GROMACS .gro file of C-alpha atoms in nm:
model
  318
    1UNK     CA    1   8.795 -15.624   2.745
    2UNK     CA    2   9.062 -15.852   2.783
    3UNK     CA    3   9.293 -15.672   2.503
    4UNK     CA    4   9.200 -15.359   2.738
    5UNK     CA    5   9.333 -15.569   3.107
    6UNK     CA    6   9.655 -15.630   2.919
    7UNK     CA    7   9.707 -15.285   2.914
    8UNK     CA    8   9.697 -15.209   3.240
    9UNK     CA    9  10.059 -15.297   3.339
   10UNK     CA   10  10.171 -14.933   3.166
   11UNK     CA   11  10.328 -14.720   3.414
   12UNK     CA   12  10.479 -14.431   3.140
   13UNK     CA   13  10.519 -14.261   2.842
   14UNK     CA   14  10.794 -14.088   2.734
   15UNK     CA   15  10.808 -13.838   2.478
   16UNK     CA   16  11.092 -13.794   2.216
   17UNK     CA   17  11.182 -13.374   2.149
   18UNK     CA   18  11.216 -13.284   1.887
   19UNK     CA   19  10.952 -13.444   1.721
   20UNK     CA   20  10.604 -13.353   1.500
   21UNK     CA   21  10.694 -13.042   1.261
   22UNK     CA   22  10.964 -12.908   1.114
   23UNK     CA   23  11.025 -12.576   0.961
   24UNK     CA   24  10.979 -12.615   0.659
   25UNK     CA   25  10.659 -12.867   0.667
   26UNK     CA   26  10.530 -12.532   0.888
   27UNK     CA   27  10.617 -12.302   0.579
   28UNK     CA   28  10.498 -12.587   0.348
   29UNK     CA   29  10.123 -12.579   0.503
   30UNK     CA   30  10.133 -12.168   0.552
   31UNK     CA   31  10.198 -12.169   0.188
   32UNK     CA   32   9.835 -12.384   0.060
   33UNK     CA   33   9.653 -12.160   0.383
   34UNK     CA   34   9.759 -11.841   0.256
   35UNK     CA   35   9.680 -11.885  -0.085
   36UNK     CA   36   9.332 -11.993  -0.010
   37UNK     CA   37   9.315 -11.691   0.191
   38UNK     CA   38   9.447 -11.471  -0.028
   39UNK     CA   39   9.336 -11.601  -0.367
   40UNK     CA   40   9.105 -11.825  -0.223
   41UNK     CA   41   8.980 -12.182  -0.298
   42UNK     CA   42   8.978 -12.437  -0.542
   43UNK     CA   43   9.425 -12.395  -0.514
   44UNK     CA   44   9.571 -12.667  -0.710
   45UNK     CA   45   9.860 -12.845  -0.521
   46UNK     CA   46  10.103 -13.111  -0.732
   47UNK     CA   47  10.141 -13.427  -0.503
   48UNK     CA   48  10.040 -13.395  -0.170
   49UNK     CA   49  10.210 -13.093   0.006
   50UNK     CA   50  10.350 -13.293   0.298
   51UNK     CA   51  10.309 -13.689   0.364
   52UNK     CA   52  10.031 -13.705   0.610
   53UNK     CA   53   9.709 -13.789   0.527
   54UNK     CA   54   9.538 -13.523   0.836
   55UNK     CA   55   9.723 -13.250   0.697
   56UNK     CA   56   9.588 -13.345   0.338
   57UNK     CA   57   9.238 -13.390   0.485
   58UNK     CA   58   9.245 -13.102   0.647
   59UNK     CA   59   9.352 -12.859   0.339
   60UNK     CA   60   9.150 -13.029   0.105
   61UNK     CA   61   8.837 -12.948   0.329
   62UNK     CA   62   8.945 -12.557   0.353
   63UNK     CA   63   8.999 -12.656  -0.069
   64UNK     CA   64   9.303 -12.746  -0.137
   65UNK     CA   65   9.324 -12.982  -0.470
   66UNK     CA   66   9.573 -13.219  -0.445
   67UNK     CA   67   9.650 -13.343  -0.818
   68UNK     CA   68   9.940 -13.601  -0.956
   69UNK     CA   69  10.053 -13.381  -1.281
   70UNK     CA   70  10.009 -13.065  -1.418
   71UNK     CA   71   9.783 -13.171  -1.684
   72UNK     CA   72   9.499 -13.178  -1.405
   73UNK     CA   73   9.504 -12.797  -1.313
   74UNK     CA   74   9.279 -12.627  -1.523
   75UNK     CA   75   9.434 -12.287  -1.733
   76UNK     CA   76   9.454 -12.015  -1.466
   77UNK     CA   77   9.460 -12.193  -1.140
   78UNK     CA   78   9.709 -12.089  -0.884
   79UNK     CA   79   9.905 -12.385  -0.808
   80UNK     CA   80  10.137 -12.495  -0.550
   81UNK     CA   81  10.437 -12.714  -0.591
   82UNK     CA   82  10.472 -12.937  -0.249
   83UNK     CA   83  10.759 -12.941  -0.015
   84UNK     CA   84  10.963 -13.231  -0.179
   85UNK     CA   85  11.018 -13.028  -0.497
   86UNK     CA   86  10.948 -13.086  -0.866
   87UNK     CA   87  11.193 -13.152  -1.153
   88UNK     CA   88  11.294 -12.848  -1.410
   89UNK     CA   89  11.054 -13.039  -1.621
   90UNK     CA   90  10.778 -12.924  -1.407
   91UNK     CA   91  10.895 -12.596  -1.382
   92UNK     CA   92  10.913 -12.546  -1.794
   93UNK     CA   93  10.542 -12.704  -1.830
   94UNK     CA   94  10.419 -12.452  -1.546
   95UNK     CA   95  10.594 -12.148  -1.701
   96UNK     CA   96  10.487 -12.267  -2.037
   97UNK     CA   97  10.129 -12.298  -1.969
   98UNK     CA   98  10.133 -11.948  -1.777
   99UNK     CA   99  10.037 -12.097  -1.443
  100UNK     CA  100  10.094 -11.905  -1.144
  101UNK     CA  101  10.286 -12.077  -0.947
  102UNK     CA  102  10.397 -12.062  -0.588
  103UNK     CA  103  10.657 -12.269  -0.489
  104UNK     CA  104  10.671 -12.434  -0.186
  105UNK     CA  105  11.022 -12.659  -0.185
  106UNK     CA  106  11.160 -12.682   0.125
  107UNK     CA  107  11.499 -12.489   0.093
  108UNK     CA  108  11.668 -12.826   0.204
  109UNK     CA  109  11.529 -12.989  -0.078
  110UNK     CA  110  11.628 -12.677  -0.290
  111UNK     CA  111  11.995 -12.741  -0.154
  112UNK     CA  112  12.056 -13.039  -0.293
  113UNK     CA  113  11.894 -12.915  -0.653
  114UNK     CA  114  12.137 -12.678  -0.665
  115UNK     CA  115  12.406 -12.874  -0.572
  116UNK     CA  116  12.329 -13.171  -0.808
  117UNK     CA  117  12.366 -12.846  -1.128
  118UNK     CA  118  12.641 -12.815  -0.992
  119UNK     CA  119  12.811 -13.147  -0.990
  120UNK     CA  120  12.681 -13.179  -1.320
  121UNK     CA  121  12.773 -12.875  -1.445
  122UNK     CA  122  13.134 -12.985  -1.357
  123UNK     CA  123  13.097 -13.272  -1.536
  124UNK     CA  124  13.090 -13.485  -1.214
  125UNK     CA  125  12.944 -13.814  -1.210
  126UNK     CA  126  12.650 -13.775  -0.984
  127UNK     CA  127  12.535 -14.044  -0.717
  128UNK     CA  128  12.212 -13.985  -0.573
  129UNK     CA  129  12.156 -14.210  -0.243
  130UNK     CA  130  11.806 -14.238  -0.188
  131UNK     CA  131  11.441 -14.429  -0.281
  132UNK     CA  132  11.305 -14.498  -0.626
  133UNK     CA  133  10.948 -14.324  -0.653
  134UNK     CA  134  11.006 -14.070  -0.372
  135UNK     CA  135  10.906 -13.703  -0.511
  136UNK     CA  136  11.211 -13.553  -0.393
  137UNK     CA  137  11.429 -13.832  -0.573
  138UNK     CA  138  11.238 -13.783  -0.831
  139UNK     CA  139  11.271 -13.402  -0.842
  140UNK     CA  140  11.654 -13.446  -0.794
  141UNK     CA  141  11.682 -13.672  -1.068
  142UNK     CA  142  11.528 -13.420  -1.273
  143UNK     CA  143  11.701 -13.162  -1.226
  144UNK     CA  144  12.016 -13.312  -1.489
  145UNK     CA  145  11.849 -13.548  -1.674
  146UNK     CA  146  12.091 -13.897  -1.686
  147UNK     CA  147  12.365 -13.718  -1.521
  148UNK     CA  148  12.192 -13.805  -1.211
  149UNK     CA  149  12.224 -14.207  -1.101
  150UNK     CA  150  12.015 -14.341  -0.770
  151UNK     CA  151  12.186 -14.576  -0.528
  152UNK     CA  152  11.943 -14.753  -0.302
  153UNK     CA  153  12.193 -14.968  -0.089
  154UNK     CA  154  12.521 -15.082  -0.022
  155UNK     CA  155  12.498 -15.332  -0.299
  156UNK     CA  156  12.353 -15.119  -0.558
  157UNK     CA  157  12.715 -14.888  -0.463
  158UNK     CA  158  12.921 -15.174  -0.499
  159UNK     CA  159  12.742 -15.224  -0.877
  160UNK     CA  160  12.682 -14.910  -1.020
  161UNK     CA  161  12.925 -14.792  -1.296
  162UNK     CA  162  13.098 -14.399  -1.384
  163UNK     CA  163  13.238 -14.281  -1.648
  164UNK     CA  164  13.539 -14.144  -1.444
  165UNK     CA  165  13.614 -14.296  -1.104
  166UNK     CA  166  13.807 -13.969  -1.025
  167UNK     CA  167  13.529 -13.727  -1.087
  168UNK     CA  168  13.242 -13.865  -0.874
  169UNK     CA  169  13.027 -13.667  -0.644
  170UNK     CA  170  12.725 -13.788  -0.424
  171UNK     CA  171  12.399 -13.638  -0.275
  172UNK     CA  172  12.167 -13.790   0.016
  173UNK     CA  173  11.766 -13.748   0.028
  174UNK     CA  174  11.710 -13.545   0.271
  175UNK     CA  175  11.493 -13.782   0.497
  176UNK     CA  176  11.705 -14.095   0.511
  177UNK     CA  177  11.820 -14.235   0.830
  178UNK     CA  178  12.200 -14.155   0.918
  179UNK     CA  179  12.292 -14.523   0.990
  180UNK     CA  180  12.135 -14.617   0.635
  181UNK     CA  181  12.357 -14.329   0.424
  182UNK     CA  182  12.664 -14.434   0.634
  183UNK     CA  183  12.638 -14.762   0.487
  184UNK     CA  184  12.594 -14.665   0.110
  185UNK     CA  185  12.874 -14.429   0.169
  186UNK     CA  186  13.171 -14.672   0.280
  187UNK     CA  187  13.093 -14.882   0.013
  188UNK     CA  188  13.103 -14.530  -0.265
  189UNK     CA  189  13.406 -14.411  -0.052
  190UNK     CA  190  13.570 -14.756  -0.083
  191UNK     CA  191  13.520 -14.781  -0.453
  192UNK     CA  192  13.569 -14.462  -0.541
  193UNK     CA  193  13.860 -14.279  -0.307
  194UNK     CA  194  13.817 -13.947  -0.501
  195UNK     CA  195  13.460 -13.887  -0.422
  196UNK     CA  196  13.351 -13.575  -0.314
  197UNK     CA  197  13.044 -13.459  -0.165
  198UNK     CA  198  12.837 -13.120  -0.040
  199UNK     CA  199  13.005 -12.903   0.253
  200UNK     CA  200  12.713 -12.948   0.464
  201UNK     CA  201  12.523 -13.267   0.539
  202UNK     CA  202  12.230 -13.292   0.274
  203UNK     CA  203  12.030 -13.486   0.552
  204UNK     CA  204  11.775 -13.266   0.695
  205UNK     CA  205  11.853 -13.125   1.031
  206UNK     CA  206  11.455 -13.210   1.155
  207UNK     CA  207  11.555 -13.572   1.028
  208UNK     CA  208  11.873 -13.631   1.146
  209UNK     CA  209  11.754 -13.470   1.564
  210UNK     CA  210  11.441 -13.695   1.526
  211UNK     CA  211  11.645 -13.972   1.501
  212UNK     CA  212  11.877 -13.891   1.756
  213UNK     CA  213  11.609 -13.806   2.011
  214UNK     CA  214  11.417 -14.133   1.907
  215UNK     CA  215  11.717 -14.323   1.993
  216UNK     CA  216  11.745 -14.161   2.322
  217UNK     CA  217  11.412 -14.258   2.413
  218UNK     CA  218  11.415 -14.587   2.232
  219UNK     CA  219  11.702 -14.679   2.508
  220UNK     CA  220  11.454 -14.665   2.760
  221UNK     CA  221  11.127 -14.751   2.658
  222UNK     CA  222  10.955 -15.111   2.593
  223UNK     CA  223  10.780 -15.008   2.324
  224UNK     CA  224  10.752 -14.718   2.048
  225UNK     CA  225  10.478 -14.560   1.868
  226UNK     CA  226  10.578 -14.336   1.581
  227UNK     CA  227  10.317 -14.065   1.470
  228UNK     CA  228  10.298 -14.065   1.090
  229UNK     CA  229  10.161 -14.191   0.811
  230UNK     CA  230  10.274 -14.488   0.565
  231UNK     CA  231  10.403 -14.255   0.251
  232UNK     CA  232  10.624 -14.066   0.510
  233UNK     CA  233  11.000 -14.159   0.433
  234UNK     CA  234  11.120 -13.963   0.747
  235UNK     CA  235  10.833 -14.086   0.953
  236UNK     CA  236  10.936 -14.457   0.858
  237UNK     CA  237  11.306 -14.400   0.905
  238UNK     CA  238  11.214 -14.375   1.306
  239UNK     CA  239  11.051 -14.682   1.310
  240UNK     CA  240  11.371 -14.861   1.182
  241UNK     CA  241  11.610 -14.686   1.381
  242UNK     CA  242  11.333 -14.774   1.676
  243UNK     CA  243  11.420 -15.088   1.584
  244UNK     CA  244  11.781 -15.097   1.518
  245UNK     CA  245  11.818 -15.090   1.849
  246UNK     CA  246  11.615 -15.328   1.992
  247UNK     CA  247  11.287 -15.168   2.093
  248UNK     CA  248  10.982 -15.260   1.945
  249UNK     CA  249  10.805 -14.976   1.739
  250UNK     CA  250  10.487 -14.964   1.519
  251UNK     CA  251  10.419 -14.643   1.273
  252UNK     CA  252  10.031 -14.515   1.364
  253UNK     CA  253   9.870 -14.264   1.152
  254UNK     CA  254   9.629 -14.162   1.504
  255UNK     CA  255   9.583 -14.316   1.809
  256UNK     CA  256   9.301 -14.524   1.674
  257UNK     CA  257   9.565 -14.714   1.464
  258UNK     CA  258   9.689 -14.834   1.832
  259UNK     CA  259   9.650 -15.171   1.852
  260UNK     CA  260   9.609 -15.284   2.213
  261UNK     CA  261   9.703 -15.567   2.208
  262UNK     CA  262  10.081 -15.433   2.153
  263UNK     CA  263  10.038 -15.226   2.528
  264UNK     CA  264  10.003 -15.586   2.705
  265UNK     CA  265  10.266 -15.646   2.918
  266UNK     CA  266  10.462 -15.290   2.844
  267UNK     CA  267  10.579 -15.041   3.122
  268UNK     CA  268  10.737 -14.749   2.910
  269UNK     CA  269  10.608 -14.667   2.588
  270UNK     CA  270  10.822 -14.400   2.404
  271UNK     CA  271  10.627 -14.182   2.162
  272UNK     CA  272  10.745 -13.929   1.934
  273UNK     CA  273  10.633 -13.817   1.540
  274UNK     CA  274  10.747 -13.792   1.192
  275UNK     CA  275  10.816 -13.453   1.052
  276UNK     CA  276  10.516 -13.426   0.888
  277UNK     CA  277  10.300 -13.507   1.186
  278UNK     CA  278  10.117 -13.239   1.338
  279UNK     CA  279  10.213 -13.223   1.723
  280UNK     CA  280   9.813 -13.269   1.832
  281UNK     CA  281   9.851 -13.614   1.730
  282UNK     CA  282  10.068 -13.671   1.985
  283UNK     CA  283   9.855 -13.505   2.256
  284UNK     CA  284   9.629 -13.729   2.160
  285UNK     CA  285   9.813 -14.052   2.169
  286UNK     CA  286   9.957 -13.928   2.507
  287UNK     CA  287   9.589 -13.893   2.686
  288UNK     CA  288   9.453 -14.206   2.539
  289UNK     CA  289   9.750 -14.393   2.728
  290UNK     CA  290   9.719 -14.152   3.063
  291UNK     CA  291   9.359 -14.312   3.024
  292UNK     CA  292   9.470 -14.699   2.989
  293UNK     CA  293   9.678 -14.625   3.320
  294UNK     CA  294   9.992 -14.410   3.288
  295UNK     CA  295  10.066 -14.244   3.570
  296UNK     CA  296  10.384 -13.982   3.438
  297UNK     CA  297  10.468 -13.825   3.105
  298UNK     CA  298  10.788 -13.736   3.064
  299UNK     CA  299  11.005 -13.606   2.789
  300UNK     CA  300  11.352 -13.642   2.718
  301UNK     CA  301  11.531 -13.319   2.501
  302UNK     CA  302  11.800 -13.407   2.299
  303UNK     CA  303  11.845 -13.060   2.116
  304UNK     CA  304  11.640 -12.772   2.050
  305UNK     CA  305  11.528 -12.658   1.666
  306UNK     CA  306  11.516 -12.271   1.631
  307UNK     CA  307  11.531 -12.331   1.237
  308UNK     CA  308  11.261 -12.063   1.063
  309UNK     CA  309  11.241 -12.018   0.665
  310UNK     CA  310  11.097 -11.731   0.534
  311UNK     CA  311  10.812 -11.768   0.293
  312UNK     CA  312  10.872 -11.804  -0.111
  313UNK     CA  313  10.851 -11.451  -0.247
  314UNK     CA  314  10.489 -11.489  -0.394
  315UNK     CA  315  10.361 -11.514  -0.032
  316UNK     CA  316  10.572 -11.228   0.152
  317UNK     CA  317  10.425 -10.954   0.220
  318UNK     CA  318  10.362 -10.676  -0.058
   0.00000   0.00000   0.00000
């Protein structure tokens, strides 16, 4: 009762937008429910389709399968590759084996595929900034086998070696926090004054506005809670920018991952969600502090997402 009195000094919450789903998450999840409709369940899905465990919980009650590798589809099952995209590896074993596949790669992700053939194809050095053991790194990576090379940080730029320093290109992950690719990228640029990189930003546009609101809201709040779960790269890219700039923030899967004990004392919480969050999360978090005493919700708008992918050709309509 006492973590529960400590509470009581919260007077608001406000409410990051954009936040919770992107486009292509949205197309991501259509993707596994239309199959089972369509073809319906067990589906076979390689990794988990988006990084959050409700989504994954709820698709694998409608029957969704959610398997590491290929070897654990049987012959014959449709399968569906997730939204962080698989290496041409993948692709060959699928086609190889006959499975039907349906591809759900967020056209983002697809982007910087392409681009990194291209690079390669040129016979560019390519300079991948992102995290070892995410699937879309790994995907990337695939794509040119060893013509790819992943830069974590600014000191893994100022060690990594090329063949030729005036044919070097870069990509970005498409989740990574602004701040943390601006760093990695004055140390490449420094080192390497000829290196080029893709015409458009490779970070997503859902990332890159999530952050941008989150700082917004971050300016004015004592505290924030980020809805997402752990294995969420864009999801824990909020909670360090959160923090970058001074504000407390904590990364909750629900609201039941709210510890109380981090209300005591706070007027303004500032709430907002990863990507791959669905929004009722949020309504959730939002009524549970309404309940320990907020009296207004408010929510600050830094831009507005109209962004809608079409679905992969095996799921249009025939």
């Amino acid at each position: 009762m006492a973590e529960w009195a400590g509470a009581t000094s919260l007077e608001q919450v406000v409410l990051a937008a954009p936040r919770s789903f992107c486009a292509g998450v949205e197309r991501a999840i259509t993707v596994v429910e239309q199959a089972l409709d369509r073809h319906g369940p067990p589906v076979y899905v390689r990794k988990q389709i988006v990084h959050n465990t409700h989504v994954i919980d709820d698709l694998s009650r409608r029957g969704a399968v959610f398997v590491d590798e290929l070897t654990e589809v049987p012959d014959g099952a449709v399968t569906v590759f997730s939204a962080h995209g698989v290496s041409a590896e993948v692709r060959r074993t699928a086609a190889a084996r006959g499975l039907p596949v349906i591809d759900a790669t967020c056209p983002l992700v697809t982007k910087v595929h392409n681009e990194a053939r291209r690079y390669a194809g040129q016979g560019r050095t390519v300079l991948l900034i992102g995290h070892a053991g995410h699937e879309e790194t790994e995907g990337t990576l695939g794509e040119v086998p060893g013509r790819v090379t992943l830069v974590q940080s600014p000191g893994e730029a100022e060690r990594v070696e090329v063949v030729d320093p005036e044919r070097v290109s870069y990509l970005v992950q498409t989740t990574l926090a602004v701040d943390e690719v601006s760093g990695v990228l004055d140390v490449l640029r420094r080192r390497f004054p000829a290196l080029t990189g893709p015409s458009s930003d490779d970070i997503c546009y859902a990332t890159t506005n999530r952050q941008v609101a989150l700082r917004a809201i971050a300016a004015e709040a004592d505290l924030v809670l980020v809805l997402g779960s752990a294995n969420s790269s864009n999801s824990l890219r909020l909670v360090e920018v959160a923090r970058r700039a001074g504000t407390p923030a904590h990364l909750v899967d629900d609201v039941r991952a709210v510890d109380l004990r981090w209300l005591a004392g706070i007027r303004t919480v500032g709430v907002t969600a990863g990507a791959s969050a669905p929004p009722y999360l949020v309504d959730q978090t939002v009524a549970a502090l309404v309940g320990l005493g907020a009296r207004a919700v408010r929510e600050r708008t830094t831009s507005t997402e109209e962004v809608h992918f079409t679905l992969p050709k095996e799921k249009r309509p025939r």
